[in-house]
Coordinates of C-alpha atoms and ligand atoms in Angstrom, one line a residue:
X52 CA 19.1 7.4 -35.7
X53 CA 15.5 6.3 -34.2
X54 CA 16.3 4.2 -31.5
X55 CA 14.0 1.2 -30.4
X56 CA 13.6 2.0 -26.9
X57 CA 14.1 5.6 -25.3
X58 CA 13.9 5.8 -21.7
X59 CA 11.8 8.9 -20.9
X60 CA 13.0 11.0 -18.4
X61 CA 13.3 14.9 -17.7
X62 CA 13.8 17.2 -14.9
X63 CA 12.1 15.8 -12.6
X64 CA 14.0 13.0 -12.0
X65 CA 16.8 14.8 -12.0
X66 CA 15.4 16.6 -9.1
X67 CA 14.3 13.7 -6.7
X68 CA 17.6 11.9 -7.5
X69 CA 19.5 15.7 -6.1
X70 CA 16.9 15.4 -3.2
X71 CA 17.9 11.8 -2.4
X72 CA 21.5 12.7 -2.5
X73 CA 21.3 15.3 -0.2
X74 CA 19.3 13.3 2.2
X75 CA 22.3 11.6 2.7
X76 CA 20.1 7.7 2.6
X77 CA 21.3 6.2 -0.6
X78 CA 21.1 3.0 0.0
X79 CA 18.2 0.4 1.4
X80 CA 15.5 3.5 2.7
X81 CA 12.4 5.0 3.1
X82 CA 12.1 6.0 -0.4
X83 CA 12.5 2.4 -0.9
X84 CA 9.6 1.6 1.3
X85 CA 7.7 4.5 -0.7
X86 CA 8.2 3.2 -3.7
X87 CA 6.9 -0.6 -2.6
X88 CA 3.5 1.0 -0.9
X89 CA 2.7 3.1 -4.2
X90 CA 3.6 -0.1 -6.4
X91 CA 1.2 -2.3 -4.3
X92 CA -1.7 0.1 -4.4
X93 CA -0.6 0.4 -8.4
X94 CA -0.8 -3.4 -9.1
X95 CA -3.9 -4.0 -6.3
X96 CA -1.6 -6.3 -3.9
X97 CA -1.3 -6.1 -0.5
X98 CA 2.3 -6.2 -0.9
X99 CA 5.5 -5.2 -3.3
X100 CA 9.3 -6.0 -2.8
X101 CA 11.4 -3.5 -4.0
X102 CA 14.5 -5.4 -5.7
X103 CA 17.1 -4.3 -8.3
X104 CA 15.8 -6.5 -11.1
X105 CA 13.3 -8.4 -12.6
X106 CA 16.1 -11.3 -12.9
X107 CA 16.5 -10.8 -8.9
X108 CA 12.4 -11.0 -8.2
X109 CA 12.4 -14.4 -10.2
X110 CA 15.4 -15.6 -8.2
X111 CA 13.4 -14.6 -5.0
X112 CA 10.1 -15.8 -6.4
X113 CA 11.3 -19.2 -7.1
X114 CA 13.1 -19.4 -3.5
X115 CA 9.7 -18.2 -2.1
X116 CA 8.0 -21.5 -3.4
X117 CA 11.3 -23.7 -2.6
X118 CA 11.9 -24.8 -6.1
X119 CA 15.0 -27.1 -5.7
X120 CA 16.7 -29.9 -7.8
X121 CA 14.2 -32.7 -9.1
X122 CA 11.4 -29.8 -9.9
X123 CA 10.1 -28.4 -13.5
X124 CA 9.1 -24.7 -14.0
X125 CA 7.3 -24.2 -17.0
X126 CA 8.3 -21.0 -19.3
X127 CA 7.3 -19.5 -22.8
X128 CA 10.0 -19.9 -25.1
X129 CA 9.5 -16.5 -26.4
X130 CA 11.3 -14.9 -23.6
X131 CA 14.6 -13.2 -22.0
X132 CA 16.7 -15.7 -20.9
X133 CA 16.4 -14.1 -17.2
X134 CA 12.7 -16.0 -17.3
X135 CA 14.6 -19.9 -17.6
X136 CA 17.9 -18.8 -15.8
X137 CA 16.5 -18.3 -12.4
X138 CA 15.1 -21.9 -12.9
X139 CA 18.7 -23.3 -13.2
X140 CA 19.6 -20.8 -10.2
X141 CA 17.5 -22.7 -8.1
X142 CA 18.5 -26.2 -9.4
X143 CA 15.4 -27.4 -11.1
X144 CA 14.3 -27.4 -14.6
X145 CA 12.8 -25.4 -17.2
X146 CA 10.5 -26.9 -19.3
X147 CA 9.8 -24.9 -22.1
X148 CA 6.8 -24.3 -23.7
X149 CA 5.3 -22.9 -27.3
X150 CA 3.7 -19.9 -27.9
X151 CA 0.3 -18.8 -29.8
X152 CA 1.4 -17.8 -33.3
X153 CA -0.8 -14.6 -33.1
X154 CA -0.4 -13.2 -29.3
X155 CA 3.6 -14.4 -29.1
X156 CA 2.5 -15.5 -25.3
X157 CA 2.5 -19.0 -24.0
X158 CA 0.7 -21.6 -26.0
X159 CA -2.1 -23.1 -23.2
X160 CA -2.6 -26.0 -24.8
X161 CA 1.1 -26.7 -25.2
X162 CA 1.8 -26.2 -21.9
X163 CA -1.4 -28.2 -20.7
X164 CA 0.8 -31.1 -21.6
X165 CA 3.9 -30.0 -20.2
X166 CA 2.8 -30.3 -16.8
X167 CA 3.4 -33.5 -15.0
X168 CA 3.9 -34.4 -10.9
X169 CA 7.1 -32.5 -11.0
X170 CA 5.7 -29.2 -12.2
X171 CA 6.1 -27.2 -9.1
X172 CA 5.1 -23.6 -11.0
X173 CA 4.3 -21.7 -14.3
X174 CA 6.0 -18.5 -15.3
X175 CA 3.5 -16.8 -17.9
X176 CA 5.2 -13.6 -19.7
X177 CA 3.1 -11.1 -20.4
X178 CA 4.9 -10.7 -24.0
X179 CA 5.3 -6.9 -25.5
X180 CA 2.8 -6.0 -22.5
X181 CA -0.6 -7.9 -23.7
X182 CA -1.9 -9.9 -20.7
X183 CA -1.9 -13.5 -21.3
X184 CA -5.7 -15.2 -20.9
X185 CA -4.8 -15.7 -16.7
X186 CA -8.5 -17.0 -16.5
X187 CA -7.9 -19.9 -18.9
X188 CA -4.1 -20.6 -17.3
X189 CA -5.2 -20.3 -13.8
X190 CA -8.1 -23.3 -15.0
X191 CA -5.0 -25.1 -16.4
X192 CA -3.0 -25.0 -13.7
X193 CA -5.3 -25.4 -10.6
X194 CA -3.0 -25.2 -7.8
X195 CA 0.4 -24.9 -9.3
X196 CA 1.7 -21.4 -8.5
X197 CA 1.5 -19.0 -11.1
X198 CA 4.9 -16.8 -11.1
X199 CA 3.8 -13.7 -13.6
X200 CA 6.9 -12.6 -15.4
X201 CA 5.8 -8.9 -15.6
X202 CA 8.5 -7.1 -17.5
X203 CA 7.1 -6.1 -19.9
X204 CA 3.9 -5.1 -18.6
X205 CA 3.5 -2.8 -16.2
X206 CA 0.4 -0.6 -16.3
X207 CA -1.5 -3.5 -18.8
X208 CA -4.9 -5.0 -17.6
X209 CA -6.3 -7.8 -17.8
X210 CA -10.4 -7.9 -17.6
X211 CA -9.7 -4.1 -16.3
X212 CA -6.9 -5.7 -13.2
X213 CA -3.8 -5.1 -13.4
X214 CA -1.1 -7.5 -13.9
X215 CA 1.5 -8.5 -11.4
X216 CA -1.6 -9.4 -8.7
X217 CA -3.4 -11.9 -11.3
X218 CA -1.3 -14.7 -10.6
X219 CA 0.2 -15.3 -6.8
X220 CA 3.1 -13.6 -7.5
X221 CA 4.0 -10.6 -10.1
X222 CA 7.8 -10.0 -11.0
X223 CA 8.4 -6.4 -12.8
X224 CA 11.3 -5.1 -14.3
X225 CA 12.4 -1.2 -13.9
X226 CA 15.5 -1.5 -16.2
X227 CA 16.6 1.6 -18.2
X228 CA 14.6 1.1 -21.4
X229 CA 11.3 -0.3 -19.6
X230 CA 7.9 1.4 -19.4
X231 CA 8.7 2.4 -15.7
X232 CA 12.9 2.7 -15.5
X233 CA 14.8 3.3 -12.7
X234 CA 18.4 2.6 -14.8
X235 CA 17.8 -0.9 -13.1
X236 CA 15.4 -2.5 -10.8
X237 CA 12.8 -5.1 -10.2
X238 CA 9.7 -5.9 -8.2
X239 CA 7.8 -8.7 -6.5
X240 CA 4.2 -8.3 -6.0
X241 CA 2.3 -10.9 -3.9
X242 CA -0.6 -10.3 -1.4
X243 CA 1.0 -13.6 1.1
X244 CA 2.0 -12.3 4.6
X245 CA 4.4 -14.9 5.0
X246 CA 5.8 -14.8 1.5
X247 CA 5.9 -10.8 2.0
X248 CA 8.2 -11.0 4.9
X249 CA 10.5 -13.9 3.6
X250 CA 11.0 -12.2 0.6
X251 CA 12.0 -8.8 2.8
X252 CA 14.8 -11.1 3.7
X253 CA 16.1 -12.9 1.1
X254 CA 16.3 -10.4 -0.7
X255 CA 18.9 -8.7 2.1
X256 CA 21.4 -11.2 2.7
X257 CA 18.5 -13.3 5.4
X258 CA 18.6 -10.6 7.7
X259 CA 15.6 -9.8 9.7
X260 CA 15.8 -6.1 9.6
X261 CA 16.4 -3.4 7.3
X262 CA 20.0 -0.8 8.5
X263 CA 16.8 1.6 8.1
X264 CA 14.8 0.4 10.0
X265 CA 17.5 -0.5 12.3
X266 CA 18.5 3.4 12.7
X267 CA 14.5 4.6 12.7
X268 CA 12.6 2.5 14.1
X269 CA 14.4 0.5 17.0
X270 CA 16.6 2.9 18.9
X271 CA 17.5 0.6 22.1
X272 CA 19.5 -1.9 20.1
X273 CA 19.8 -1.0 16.8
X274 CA 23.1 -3.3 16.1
X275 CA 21.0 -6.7 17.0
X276 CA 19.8 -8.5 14.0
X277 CA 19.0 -12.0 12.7
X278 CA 19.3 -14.6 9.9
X279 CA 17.5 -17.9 10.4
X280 CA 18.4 -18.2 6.8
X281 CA 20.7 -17.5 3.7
X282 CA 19.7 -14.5 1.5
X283 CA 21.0 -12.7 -1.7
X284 CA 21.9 -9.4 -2.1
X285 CA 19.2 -8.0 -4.6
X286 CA 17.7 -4.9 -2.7
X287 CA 16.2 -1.7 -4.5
X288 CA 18.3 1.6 -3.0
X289 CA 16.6 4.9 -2.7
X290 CA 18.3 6.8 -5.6
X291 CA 16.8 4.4 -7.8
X292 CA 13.2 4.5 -6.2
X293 CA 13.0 8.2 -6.2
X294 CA 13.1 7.8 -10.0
X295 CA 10.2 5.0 -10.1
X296 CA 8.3 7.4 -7.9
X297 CA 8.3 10.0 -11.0
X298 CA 7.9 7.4 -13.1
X299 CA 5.2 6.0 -12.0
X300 CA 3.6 9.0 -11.7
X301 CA 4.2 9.3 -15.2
X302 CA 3.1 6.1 -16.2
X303 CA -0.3 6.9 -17.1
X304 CA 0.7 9.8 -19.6
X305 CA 3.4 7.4 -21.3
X306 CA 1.9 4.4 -21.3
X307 CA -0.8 6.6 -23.0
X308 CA 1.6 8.2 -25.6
X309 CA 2.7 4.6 -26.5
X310 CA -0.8 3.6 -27.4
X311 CA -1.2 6.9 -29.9
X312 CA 2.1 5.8 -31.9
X313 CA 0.4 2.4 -32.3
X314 CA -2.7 3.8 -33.2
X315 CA -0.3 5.5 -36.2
X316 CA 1.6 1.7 -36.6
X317 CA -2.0 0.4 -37.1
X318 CA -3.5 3.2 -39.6
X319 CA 0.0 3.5 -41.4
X320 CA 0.8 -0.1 -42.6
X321 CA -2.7 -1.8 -42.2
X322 CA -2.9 -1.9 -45.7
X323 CA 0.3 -3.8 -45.9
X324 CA -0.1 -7.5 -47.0
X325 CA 3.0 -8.3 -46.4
X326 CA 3.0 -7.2 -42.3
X327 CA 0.8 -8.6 -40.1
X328 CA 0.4 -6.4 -36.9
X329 CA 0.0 -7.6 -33.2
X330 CA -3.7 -7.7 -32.0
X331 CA -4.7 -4.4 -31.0
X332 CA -6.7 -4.3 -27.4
X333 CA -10.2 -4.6 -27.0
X334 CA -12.3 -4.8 -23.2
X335 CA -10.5 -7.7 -22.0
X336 CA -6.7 -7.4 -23.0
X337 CA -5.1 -4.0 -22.3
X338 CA -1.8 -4.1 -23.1
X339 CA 1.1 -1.6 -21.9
X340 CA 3.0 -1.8 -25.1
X341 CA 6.4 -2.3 -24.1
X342 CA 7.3 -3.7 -27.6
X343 CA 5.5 -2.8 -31.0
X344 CA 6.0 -6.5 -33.4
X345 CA 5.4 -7.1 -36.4
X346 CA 5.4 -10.6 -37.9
X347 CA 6.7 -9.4 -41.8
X348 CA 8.2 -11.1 -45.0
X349 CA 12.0 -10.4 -45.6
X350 CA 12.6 -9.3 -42.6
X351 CA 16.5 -9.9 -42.7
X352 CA 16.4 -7.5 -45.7
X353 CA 13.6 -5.2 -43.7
X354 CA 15.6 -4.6 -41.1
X355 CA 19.0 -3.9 -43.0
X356 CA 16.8 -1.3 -45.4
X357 CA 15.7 0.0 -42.0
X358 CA 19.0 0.7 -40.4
X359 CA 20.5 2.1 -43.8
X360 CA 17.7 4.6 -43.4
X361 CA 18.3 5.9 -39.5
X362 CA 15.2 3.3 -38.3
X363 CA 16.8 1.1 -35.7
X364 CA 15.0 -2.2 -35.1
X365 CA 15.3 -5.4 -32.8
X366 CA 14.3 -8.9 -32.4
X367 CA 12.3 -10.7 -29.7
X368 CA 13.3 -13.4 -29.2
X369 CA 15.4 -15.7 -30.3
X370 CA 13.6 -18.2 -28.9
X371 CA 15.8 -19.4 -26.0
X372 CA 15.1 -23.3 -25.7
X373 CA 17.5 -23.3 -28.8
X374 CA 20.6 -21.5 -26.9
X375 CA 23.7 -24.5 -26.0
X376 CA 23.1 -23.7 -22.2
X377 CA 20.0 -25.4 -21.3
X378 CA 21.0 -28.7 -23.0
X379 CA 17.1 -29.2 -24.2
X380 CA 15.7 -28.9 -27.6
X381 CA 12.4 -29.5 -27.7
X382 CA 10.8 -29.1 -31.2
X383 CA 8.7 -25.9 -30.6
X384 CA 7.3 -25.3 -34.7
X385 CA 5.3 -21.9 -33.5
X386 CA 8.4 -20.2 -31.7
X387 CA 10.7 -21.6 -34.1
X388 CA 8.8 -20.5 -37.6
X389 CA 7.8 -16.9 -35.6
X390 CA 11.7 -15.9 -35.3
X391 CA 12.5 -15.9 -39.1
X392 CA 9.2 -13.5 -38.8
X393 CA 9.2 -11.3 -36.2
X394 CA 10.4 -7.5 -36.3
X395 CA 10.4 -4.8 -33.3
X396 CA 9.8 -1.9 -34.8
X397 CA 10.7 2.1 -32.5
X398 CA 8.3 2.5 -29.6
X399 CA 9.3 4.9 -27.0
X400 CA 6.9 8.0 -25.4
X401 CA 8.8 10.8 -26.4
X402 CA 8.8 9.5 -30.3
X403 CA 7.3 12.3 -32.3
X404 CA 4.6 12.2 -34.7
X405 CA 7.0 13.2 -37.4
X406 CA 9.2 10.2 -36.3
X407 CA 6.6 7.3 -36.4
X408 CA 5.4 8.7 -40.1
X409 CA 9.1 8.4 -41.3
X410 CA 9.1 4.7 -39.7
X411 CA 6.5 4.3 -41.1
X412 CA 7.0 5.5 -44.5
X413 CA 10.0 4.0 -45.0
X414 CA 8.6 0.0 -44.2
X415 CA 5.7 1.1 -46.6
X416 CA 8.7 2.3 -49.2
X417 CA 10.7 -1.0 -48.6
X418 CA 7.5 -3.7 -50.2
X419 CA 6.7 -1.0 -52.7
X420 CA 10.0 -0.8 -54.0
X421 CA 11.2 -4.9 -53.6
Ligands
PLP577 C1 10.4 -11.0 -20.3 C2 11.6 -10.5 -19.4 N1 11.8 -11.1 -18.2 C3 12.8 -10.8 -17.4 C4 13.6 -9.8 -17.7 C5 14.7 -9.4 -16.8 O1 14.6 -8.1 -16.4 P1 15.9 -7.4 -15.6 O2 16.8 -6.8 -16.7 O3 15.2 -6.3 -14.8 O4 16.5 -8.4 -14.8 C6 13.5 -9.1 -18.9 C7 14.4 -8.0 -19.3 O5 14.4 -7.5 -20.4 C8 12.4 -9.5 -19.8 O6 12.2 -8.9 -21.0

């Protein structure tokens, strides 16, 4: 079976995960604190939180700019359910927005008139790894804070910068079938002093120091600690940033091998009048390719044909305004005609040549034959 999503790891992981372990520091450490340095300098911020989701740095993110009950948070539709949930975590409200029919990512103009005196921030998603226009959003929004829901994206650019610092504050993802997987994990990027050290906290219970810190760094009274206020427990541990340190460092070569296997998506059913394939980049939008969609006729019967013949596919999203827990059903026409459409077809760096042709092949098969 081709899978959808492969995480790609090899030896070398294996390797600083043994060297962790025998360190003895599992938990809350310094290859934590690694980890958040080399992720900063990655995304061009002053400052990354090392957390153990992207669910957890939207939590955190929305605490950092004291969303609370009575406020709306505007979200794509076209999104994990993680983008809306931490919204309700924090009492307020999602409002839920449309997305552009061709890019999949947040419709400006809908969300233009989605924002009212209650708006208190936006959470763009960066959907399948192309950037949304920040330029035009950030013009939009003026002062509201703009949250980027990076989890799909890290390693895209936008205008040649990196996501995660184009907004005020960047929340990635480092679950297992992510560009950059640590089995799970998340990150906050921000360049705010203030936010930087709050978010230290609350992301460790409230408390004001780190038990590494406490055993490194302050040997007179290593026991005394405070919390001034209430935090979660959400930290990053060190076995999982030892692998993000190999993975970032792989990054660039597998971010680079997912844009060859769309270059073969894009020569091998171009032709197809039935498909229509996801914009490709050009100077301003770089994506990291996290998903490959295509927007396809039949695509029930696609995807069953698909299966039958070893090719597994997915879908994203359901749109997730129309799921019975949020209670609000707005009429969204783009989001809701897309997900009859929409098709994710296997995109993972260590798919070979041989393995994209036979995807490939096969969807080319399927409109000959119907
Ligand atoms: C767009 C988006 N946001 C947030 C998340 C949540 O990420 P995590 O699983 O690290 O909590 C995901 C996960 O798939 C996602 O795709």
């Amino acid at each position: 079976m081709i899978q959808v999503f492969k995480p790609y790891m090899g030896q070398e992981e294996i390797d600083a995960v043994a060297e962790v372990i025998r360190s003895a520091w599992i938990g809350l450490g310094p290859k934590t604190a690694e980890f958040e340095r080399r992720f900063a300098e990655f995304c061009g911020v002053d400052y990354s939180v090392g957390v153990n989701s992207a669910t957890a740095a939207l939590d955190l993110a929305m605490k950092l700019l004291h969303i609370n009950h009575g406020d709306e948070v505007i979200v794509p539709t076209m999104t994990f359910v993680s983008t809306a949930h931490v919204v309700v975590y924090n009492l307020a409200t999602p409002i839920f927005a449309d997305v552009d029919p061709v890019t999949m990512n947040i419709d400006l103009g809908d969300m233009e008139q989605k924002i009212t005196s209650r708006t208190k921030a936006i959470i763009p998603v960066h959907y399948s790894g192309r950037p949304v226009d920040m330029d035009v959003l950030r013009n939009i929004a003026g002062d509201i804070p703009i949250v980027e829901d990076c989890a799909h994206a890290v390693g895209a650019k936008y205008r040649g910068k990196p996501v995660g610092g184009l907004g005020d504050i960047g929340c990635f993802s480092f679950h297992a079938v992510k560009n950059l997987a640590m089995g799970d994990g998340g990150a906050l990027t921000l360049s705010d002093q203030t936010w930087y050290e709050r978010a230290k906290r609350l992301r460790w219970l409230g408390i004001d120091k780190g038990t590494w810190d406490r055993t490194e760094l302050d040997k007179s009274y290593w026991w005394q600690y405070q919390v001034d206020e209430i935090g979660l427990k959400c930290h990053m541990n060190d076995i999982a940033a030892s692998i993000g340190l190999v993975q970032l460092d792989k990054l660039p070569r597998s971010n680079g091998r997912r844009k060859e296997i769309v270059e073969m998506y894009y020569d091998g059913l171009g032709d197809l009048t039935e498909v229509e394939l996801p914009l490709r980049d050009d100077d301003v939008y770089q994506s990291s390719w996290h998903i490959f969609h295509i927007k396809c006729e039949a695509r029930n019967d696609l995807s069953v044909f698909l299966q039958d013949n070893g090719i597994a596919t997915g879908v994203h999203y359901t749109p997730i305004h129309i799921y019975r827990c949020y209670g609000n059903r707005p009429d969204l026409k783009n989001a809701q005609a897309l997900q009859h459409r929409i098709l994710t077809l296997p995109l993972y760096p260590s798919m070979t040549d041989e393995q994209v042709n036979y995807v490939v092949e096969k969807v080319c098969e399927f409109y000959r034959t119907r």
